[in-house]
Amino acid sequence: ITYARDIAMCDFAAITTHDLYVHPTTVFLDGALWKTIWDNQVAVINQYNSPNEFVLLQSWEYSVDSPQNVGDLCIYSRGSEIPITWSVFEEYQTPDLLFNGLRDWELETGIEVMAIPHHTAHATPGLTFDWSYYDPDFMPLVEIYSVHGSCEMPTTMGNRYPLLTGATDFTSAAMNKSGYYVQDGLAMGYKFGIMASGDSHDGHIGHSISHTSNHNFQGPLSWTNLFGGAIRANHHYANGMVAVRAPSLTREGVFDSLWSRSCYGARGVGRPYLDFSINGVQAGEDDSTVYLSSENDTRTISFTVACGGGTSENTIERIQIYKNNILWFDQEINDRVTTLILNDTATVAGLYYD
């Protein structure tokens, strides 16, 4: 927590502990000790949450470690409590059962929660997300990038950061076929926003070092470091981050901005600024929907992009815009701040299936 706040200089963070490691049946804990450790984590998160200074969300990672191959989700709460609807309990072993449990908990407590799928196209059995479990009541966002790589699209379509294993050999972990990527979920008609996150599980929230050669035994220590990075702490890529446009630096402000999709994902720690709108409507406004009087109305696309600080070589390489999963605009930039205004005059046809 202090690393995220004081070293990585994050405004907000969430620690998504795997549910598999805080359950009485695991080899890591014994008997009822798991409940004591979990209650302690919840208490510490609340203790360090400081509205208007540094916000911590209550969270954990739903991990179906089985050949059922339904994928992982990260659960986030709007309040100071969060449900224990872990996959290791039989009544929550698939995402639809998880969502039923979350609905019951929301009705009981009045506290909203969300579930964000990540590394959707990871080829390892149990880690691949099954899009048939999409539930708009809990899934406003999807993770497009983490230390594992990018799940935007297959390598054959131009993915520059294909998914790799977290082992020393960095072998491919990408499905590399349609049906599993973020663009596939959008093509299915699902409505979600885009975020990115860390998932390094190395204690370095906001500025991971698990992709470097000297990360072992550098504080804050994680249990994965004790194995010389053989299990979790070896990754090929830097972490991802999510930026939100929030009305206030509070749990409610951050959660509501994520829920409304008023956010975007970024790779690494450069923290680029992005302002993108269509006819003046940004993601997160009016349910992220642009209304037109006719299918022939012009759509004016305005955006400003600014890269982070650092050396003079830290510039925006190029800007690409995808429309219905097809590359619609592609231009080299090689500058640090860029503002463009584009007009789309094509007749609105909507998504179609072929």
Coordinates of C-alpha atoms in Angstrom, one line a residue:
I1 CA 0.0 0.0 0.0
T2 CA 2.8 2.4 0.9
Y3 CA 4.6 1.6 -2.3
A4 CA 1.5 2.4 -4.4
R5 CA 1.0 5.6 -2.5
D6 CA 4.5 6.9 -1.9
I7 CA 6.7 5.4 -4.6
A8 CA 4.4 4.8 -7.6
M9 CA 2.4 7.9 -6.6
C10 CA -1.0 6.4 -7.4
D11 CA -4.2 8.3 -6.6
F12 CA -6.0 5.0 -6.0
A13 CA -5.3 1.3 -5.9
A14 CA -6.7 -2.2 -5.2
I15 CA -5.1 -5.3 -4.0
T16 CA -6.7 -8.3 -5.7
T17 CA -5.6 -11.3 -3.7
H18 CA -6.4 -14.6 -5.3
D19 CA -9.3 -16.3 -3.5
L20 CA -7.5 -19.6 -3.8
Y21 CA -4.8 -18.5 -1.3
V22 CA -7.1 -17.4 1.5
H23 CA -9.3 -20.5 1.9
P24 CA -9.1 -23.2 4.6
T25 CA -8.5 -26.0 2.0
T26 CA -5.3 -24.5 0.6
V27 CA -1.9 -25.7 1.5
F28 CA -0.9 -22.1 2.5
L29 CA -3.1 -21.7 5.5
D30 CA -4.4 -24.0 8.2
G31 CA -7.8 -24.3 9.8
A32 CA -9.6 -21.1 10.6
L33 CA -6.5 -19.0 10.1
W34 CA -7.7 -17.9 6.7
K35 CA -10.6 -15.9 8.1
T36 CA -8.3 -14.1 10.5
I37 CA -5.9 -13.2 7.6
W38 CA -8.8 -12.1 5.4
D39 CA -10.4 -10.0 8.0
N40 CA -7.0 -8.4 8.7
Q41 CA -6.7 -7.5 5.0
V42 CA -10.1 -5.9 4.9
A43 CA -9.3 -3.9 8.0
V44 CA -5.9 -2.7 6.7
I45 CA -7.5 -1.6 3.4
N46 CA -10.0 0.5 5.3
Q47 CA -7.3 1.9 7.7
Y48 CA -5.2 3.2 4.8
N49 CA -8.1 4.4 2.7
S50 CA -7.9 8.2 2.9
P51 CA -10.5 10.2 0.9
N52 CA -9.2 13.1 -1.2
E53 CA -5.6 11.8 -0.7
F54 CA -5.3 8.1 -1.5
V55 CA -8.2 5.7 -2.2
L56 CA -8.1 2.0 -1.7
L57 CA -10.9 -0.2 -3.0
Q58 CA -11.9 -3.5 -1.3
S59 CA -11.2 -6.2 -3.9
W60 CA -10.1 -9.7 -4.6
E61 CA -9.5 -12.0 -7.6
Y62 CA -12.0 -14.7 -8.5
S63 CA -9.8 -17.6 -9.8
V64 CA -11.3 -20.7 -11.2
D65 CA -8.2 -22.9 -11.2
S66 CA -9.8 -25.9 -13.0
P67 CA -10.3 -27.2 -16.5
Q68 CA -13.7 -25.6 -16.6
N69 CA -11.9 -22.8 -18.4
V70 CA -14.3 -20.0 -17.5
G71 CA -11.6 -17.4 -16.7
D72 CA -10.7 -15.0 -13.9
L73 CA -12.5 -11.9 -12.7
C74 CA -11.5 -9.1 -10.3
I75 CA -14.2 -8.1 -7.8
Y76 CA -14.4 -4.5 -6.6
S77 CA -16.7 -3.0 -4.0
R78 CA -18.0 0.5 -3.7
G79 CA -17.9 0.4 0.1
S80 CA -15.9 -0.7 3.1
E81 CA -17.1 -4.3 2.9
I82 CA -16.9 -6.9 0.2
P83 CA -18.5 -10.4 -0.2
I84 CA -16.7 -13.7 0.2
T85 CA -18.2 -15.4 -2.9
W86 CA -15.0 -17.2 -3.7
S87 CA -14.6 -19.8 -6.5
V88 CA -13.3 -22.4 -4.0
F89 CA -16.8 -22.6 -2.5
E90 CA -18.9 -25.0 -4.5
E91 CA -21.9 -22.6 -4.7
Y92 CA -19.7 -20.1 -6.6
Q93 CA -17.6 -22.3 -8.9
T94 CA -18.7 -20.7 -12.2
P95 CA -19.3 -17.0 -13.0
D96 CA -23.1 -17.3 -13.2
L97 CA -23.1 -18.7 -9.7
L98 CA -20.8 -15.9 -8.6
F99 CA -23.1 -13.3 -10.0
N100 CA -26.1 -14.9 -8.2
G101 CA -24.1 -14.6 -5.0
L102 CA -23.1 -11.0 -5.7
R103 CA -26.8 -10.1 -6.3
D104 CA -27.8 -11.6 -3.0
W105 CA -25.1 -9.7 -1.2
E106 CA -26.0 -6.4 -2.9
L107 CA -29.6 -6.8 -1.8
E108 CA -28.6 -7.6 1.7
T109 CA -26.0 -4.8 2.2
G110 CA -27.0 -2.2 -0.4
I111 CA -23.3 -2.0 -1.4
E112 CA -22.6 -2.2 -5.2
V113 CA -19.9 -4.5 -6.6
M114 CA -18.4 -5.1 -10.1
A115 CA -16.5 -7.9 -11.7
I116 CA -13.9 -7.2 -14.4
P117 CA -12.6 -10.1 -16.6
H118 CA -8.9 -10.1 -17.3
H119 CA -6.4 -11.8 -19.6
T120 CA -9.5 -13.1 -21.5
A121 CA -7.4 -14.8 -24.2
H122 CA -4.9 -16.5 -21.9
A123 CA -4.4 -20.1 -23.3
T124 CA -3.7 -21.8 -20.0
P125 CA -6.7 -24.0 -19.0
G126 CA -8.8 -22.2 -16.3
L127 CA -7.5 -18.8 -17.3
T128 CA -9.4 -18.3 -20.6
F129 CA -12.5 -16.2 -20.1
D130 CA -15.7 -17.5 -21.5
W131 CA -17.7 -14.6 -23.1
S132 CA -20.9 -16.5 -22.7
Y133 CA -20.8 -15.6 -19.0
Y134 CA -21.0 -11.9 -19.8
D135 CA -23.4 -10.2 -17.4
P136 CA -24.1 -6.4 -17.8
D137 CA -25.2 -6.2 -14.2
F138 CA -21.7 -6.7 -13.0
M139 CA -19.3 -6.3 -16.0
P140 CA -19.0 -2.6 -17.1
L141 CA -15.4 -3.0 -18.1
V142 CA -12.9 -5.5 -19.5
E143 CA -9.1 -5.5 -18.9
I144 CA -7.2 -5.0 -22.2
Y145 CA -3.7 -5.2 -20.8
S146 CA -1.6 -6.3 -17.8
V147 CA 1.8 -7.7 -17.1
H148 CA 0.7 -10.8 -19.0
G149 CA 0.3 -8.8 -22.2
S150 CA -2.5 -7.5 -24.4
C151 CA -5.9 -9.1 -25.0
E152 CA -7.1 -6.6 -27.5
M153 CA -6.7 -8.9 -30.6
P154 CA -4.6 -11.8 -31.9
T155 CA -1.0 -11.4 -32.9
T156 CA -2.0 -11.9 -36.5
M157 CA -4.1 -8.8 -36.4
G158 CA -1.2 -6.6 -35.0
N159 CA -1.0 -7.3 -31.3
R160 CA 2.3 -5.8 -30.3
Y161 CA 2.2 -7.3 -26.8
P162 CA 1.0 -10.9 -27.2
L163 CA 0.3 -12.8 -24.0
L164 CA 3.3 -14.7 -22.5
T165 CA 3.7 -17.1 -19.6
G166 CA 5.0 -15.8 -16.3
A167 CA 7.9 -18.3 -16.4
T168 CA 11.5 -17.8 -17.3
D169 CA 11.2 -19.0 -20.9
F170 CA 8.4 -16.5 -21.7
T171 CA 6.6 -18.9 -24.0
S172 CA 3.4 -17.9 -25.7
A173 CA 0.2 -18.0 -23.7
A174 CA -2.1 -16.4 -26.3
M175 CA -5.1 -18.2 -27.9
N176 CA -4.4 -16.5 -31.2
K177 CA -7.9 -17.4 -32.6
S178 CA -11.1 -15.4 -32.6
G179 CA -13.7 -15.7 -29.8
Y180 CA -11.5 -14.8 -26.8
Y181 CA -10.2 -11.2 -27.3
V182 CA -11.6 -7.8 -26.3
Q183 CA -12.5 -7.1 -29.9
D184 CA -14.4 -10.4 -30.0
G185 CA -16.5 -9.4 -27.0
L186 CA -17.3 -6.1 -28.7
A187 CA -18.2 -7.8 -31.9
M188 CA -20.6 -10.0 -30.0
G189 CA -22.5 -6.8 -29.1
Y190 CA -21.4 -6.7 -25.4
K191 CA -21.2 -3.2 -24.1
F192 CA -18.1 -2.5 -21.9
G193 CA -15.4 0.0 -21.3
I194 CA -11.7 -0.5 -21.4
M195 CA -9.2 -0.6 -18.5
A196 CA -5.8 -2.0 -17.7
S197 CA -4.2 -3.2 -14.5
G198 CA -1.1 -4.7 -13.0
D199 CA -1.6 -8.3 -12.0
S200 CA 2.1 -8.7 -11.1
H201 CA 1.3 -9.9 -7.5
D202 CA 4.8 -8.7 -6.6
G203 CA 3.9 -6.0 -4.1
H204 CA 4.8 -3.2 -6.5
I205 CA 1.4 -1.7 -7.3
G206 CA 1.6 1.0 -10.0
H207 CA 5.2 0.4 -10.9
S208 CA 5.9 -3.3 -11.3
I209 CA 9.5 -4.6 -11.5
S210 CA 8.7 -8.2 -12.1
H211 CA 9.7 -7.8 -15.7
T212 CA 13.2 -6.8 -14.8
S213 CA 16.3 -8.9 -14.1
N214 CA 16.9 -7.6 -10.5
H215 CA 13.5 -7.9 -8.9
N216 CA 14.1 -10.7 -6.5
F217 CA 14.2 -9.7 -2.8
Q218 CA 13.6 -6.1 -3.5
G219 CA 11.1 -4.7 -1.0
P220 CA 8.3 -4.8 -0.5
L221 CA 8.7 -8.5 -0.5
S222 CA 6.1 -10.9 -1.9
W223 CA 5.9 -14.6 -1.2
T224 CA 6.5 -15.2 -4.9
N225 CA 10.0 -13.7 -4.6
L226 CA 10.9 -16.4 -2.2
F227 CA 10.8 -18.9 -5.0
G228 CA 13.2 -16.9 -7.1
G229 CA 10.5 -15.7 -9.4
A230 CA 9.7 -19.2 -10.7
I231 CA 6.0 -19.0 -9.9
R232 CA 4.6 -15.5 -10.3
A233 CA 7.3 -12.8 -10.2
N234 CA 8.8 -13.3 -13.6
H235 CA 6.9 -11.3 -16.3
H236 CA 7.9 -10.0 -19.7
Y237 CA 6.0 -6.7 -19.7
A238 CA 5.5 -3.7 -17.5
N239 CA 2.2 -3.3 -15.7
G240 CA -0.9 -1.6 -17.0
M241 CA -2.8 1.2 -15.3
V242 CA -6.3 2.6 -15.4
A243 CA -7.1 6.4 -15.5
V244 CA -10.5 7.6 -14.4
R245 CA -12.4 10.9 -14.7
A246 CA -13.8 11.0 -11.2
P247 CA -15.8 13.8 -9.6
S248 CA -14.0 13.2 -6.3
L249 CA -11.1 11.1 -5.0
T250 CA -13.2 8.8 -2.9
R251 CA -14.2 5.2 -3.1
E252 CA -17.6 6.2 -4.4
G253 CA -16.1 8.6 -7.0
V254 CA -13.6 6.1 -8.3
F255 CA -16.0 3.2 -8.3
D256 CA -18.8 5.2 -10.1
S257 CA -16.4 6.4 -12.7
L258 CA -15.2 2.9 -13.4
W259 CA -18.8 1.7 -13.5
S260 CA -19.9 4.4 -16.0
R261 CA -16.9 3.5 -18.2
S262 CA -15.4 7.0 -17.7
C263 CA -11.9 5.6 -17.8
Y264 CA -9.2 4.3 -20.1
G265 CA -6.3 1.9 -19.9
A266 CA -2.6 2.5 -20.4
R267 CA 0.5 0.4 -20.7
G268 CA 3.5 1.0 -18.4
V269 CA 3.9 3.9 -16.0
G270 CA 4.0 6.9 -18.4
R271 CA 0.4 7.8 -17.6
P272 CA -0.6 9.4 -20.9
Y273 CA -3.5 11.9 -20.9
L274 CA -6.4 11.1 -23.3
D275 CA -9.4 13.2 -24.1
F276 CA -11.7 11.5 -26.7
S277 CA -15.2 12.5 -27.7
I278 CA -17.7 12.0 -30.5
N279 CA -20.0 14.9 -31.0
G280 CA -18.9 16.2 -27.7
V281 CA -19.8 13.0 -25.8
Q282 CA -17.1 11.3 -23.8
A283 CA -17.0 7.7 -22.7
G284 CA -19.1 7.6 -19.5
E285 CA -21.4 10.4 -20.5
D286 CA -25.0 9.6 -21.5
D287 CA -24.3 5.9 -21.1
S288 CA -21.4 6.4 -23.6
T289 CA -24.0 6.8 -26.3
V290 CA -24.1 9.4 -29.2
Y291 CA -27.6 10.2 -30.5
L292 CA -28.1 11.2 -34.1
S293 CA -31.2 12.6 -35.9
S294 CA -30.5 10.4 -39.0
E295 CA -28.1 7.7 -40.1
N296 CA -26.4 10.3 -42.4
D297 CA -25.4 12.8 -39.7
T298 CA -21.7 13.6 -39.5
R299 CA -19.9 12.4 -36.4
T300 CA -17.2 14.8 -35.2
I301 CA -14.4 13.0 -33.4
S302 CA -12.2 15.2 -31.2
F303 CA -9.3 14.0 -29.2
T304 CA -6.2 15.3 -27.4
V305 CA -3.4 13.0 -26.4
A306 CA -0.4 13.9 -24.3
C307 CA 2.4 11.6 -23.2
G308 CA 4.1 11.5 -19.8
G309 CA 7.3 13.2 -18.8
G310 CA 10.8 11.8 -19.0
T311 CA 13.3 12.2 -21.9
S312 CA 12.7 14.0 -25.1
E313 CA 12.4 10.6 -26.8
N314 CA 9.2 9.9 -24.9
T315 CA 6.8 10.8 -27.6
I316 CA 3.5 9.7 -29.1
E317 CA 4.5 7.3 -31.9
R318 CA 1.2 7.1 -33.7
I319 CA -2.6 7.2 -33.2
Q320 CA -5.0 4.5 -34.4
I321 CA -8.7 4.5 -34.1
Y322 CA -10.8 1.4 -34.6
K323 CA -14.4 1.5 -35.7
N324 CA -16.4 -1.7 -35.4
N325 CA -13.1 -3.5 -34.9
I326 CA -11.7 -2.3 -38.2
L327 CA -8.8 0.2 -38.3
W328 CA -10.5 3.4 -39.3
F329 CA -7.7 6.0 -38.7
D330 CA -3.9 5.5 -38.6
Q331 CA -1.4 8.4 -38.5
E332 CA 2.2 8.8 -37.3
I333 CA 2.6 11.6 -34.8
N334 CA 6.1 11.7 -33.2
D335 CA 5.1 14.5 -30.9
R336 CA 4.4 14.9 -27.2
V337 CA 1.0 16.6 -27.4
T338 CA -1.5 16.2 -30.2
T339 CA -5.0 17.5 -30.9
L340 CA -7.0 16.3 -33.9
I341 CA -10.5 16.7 -35.1
L342 CA -11.9 14.2 -37.6
N343 CA -15.3 13.8 -39.3
D344 CA -17.0 10.5 -40.0
T345 CA -19.5 11.0 -42.8
A346 CA -20.2 7.3 -43.6
T347 CA -23.8 6.2 -43.3
V348 CA -24.4 4.6 -39.8
A349 CA -25.0 0.9 -40.5
G350 CA -24.3 -0.5 -37.0
L351 CA -22.7 -3.9 -36.2
Y352 CA -23.5 -6.8 -38.5
Y353 CA -22.7 -10.5 -38.4
D354 CA -21.2 -12.4 -41.4

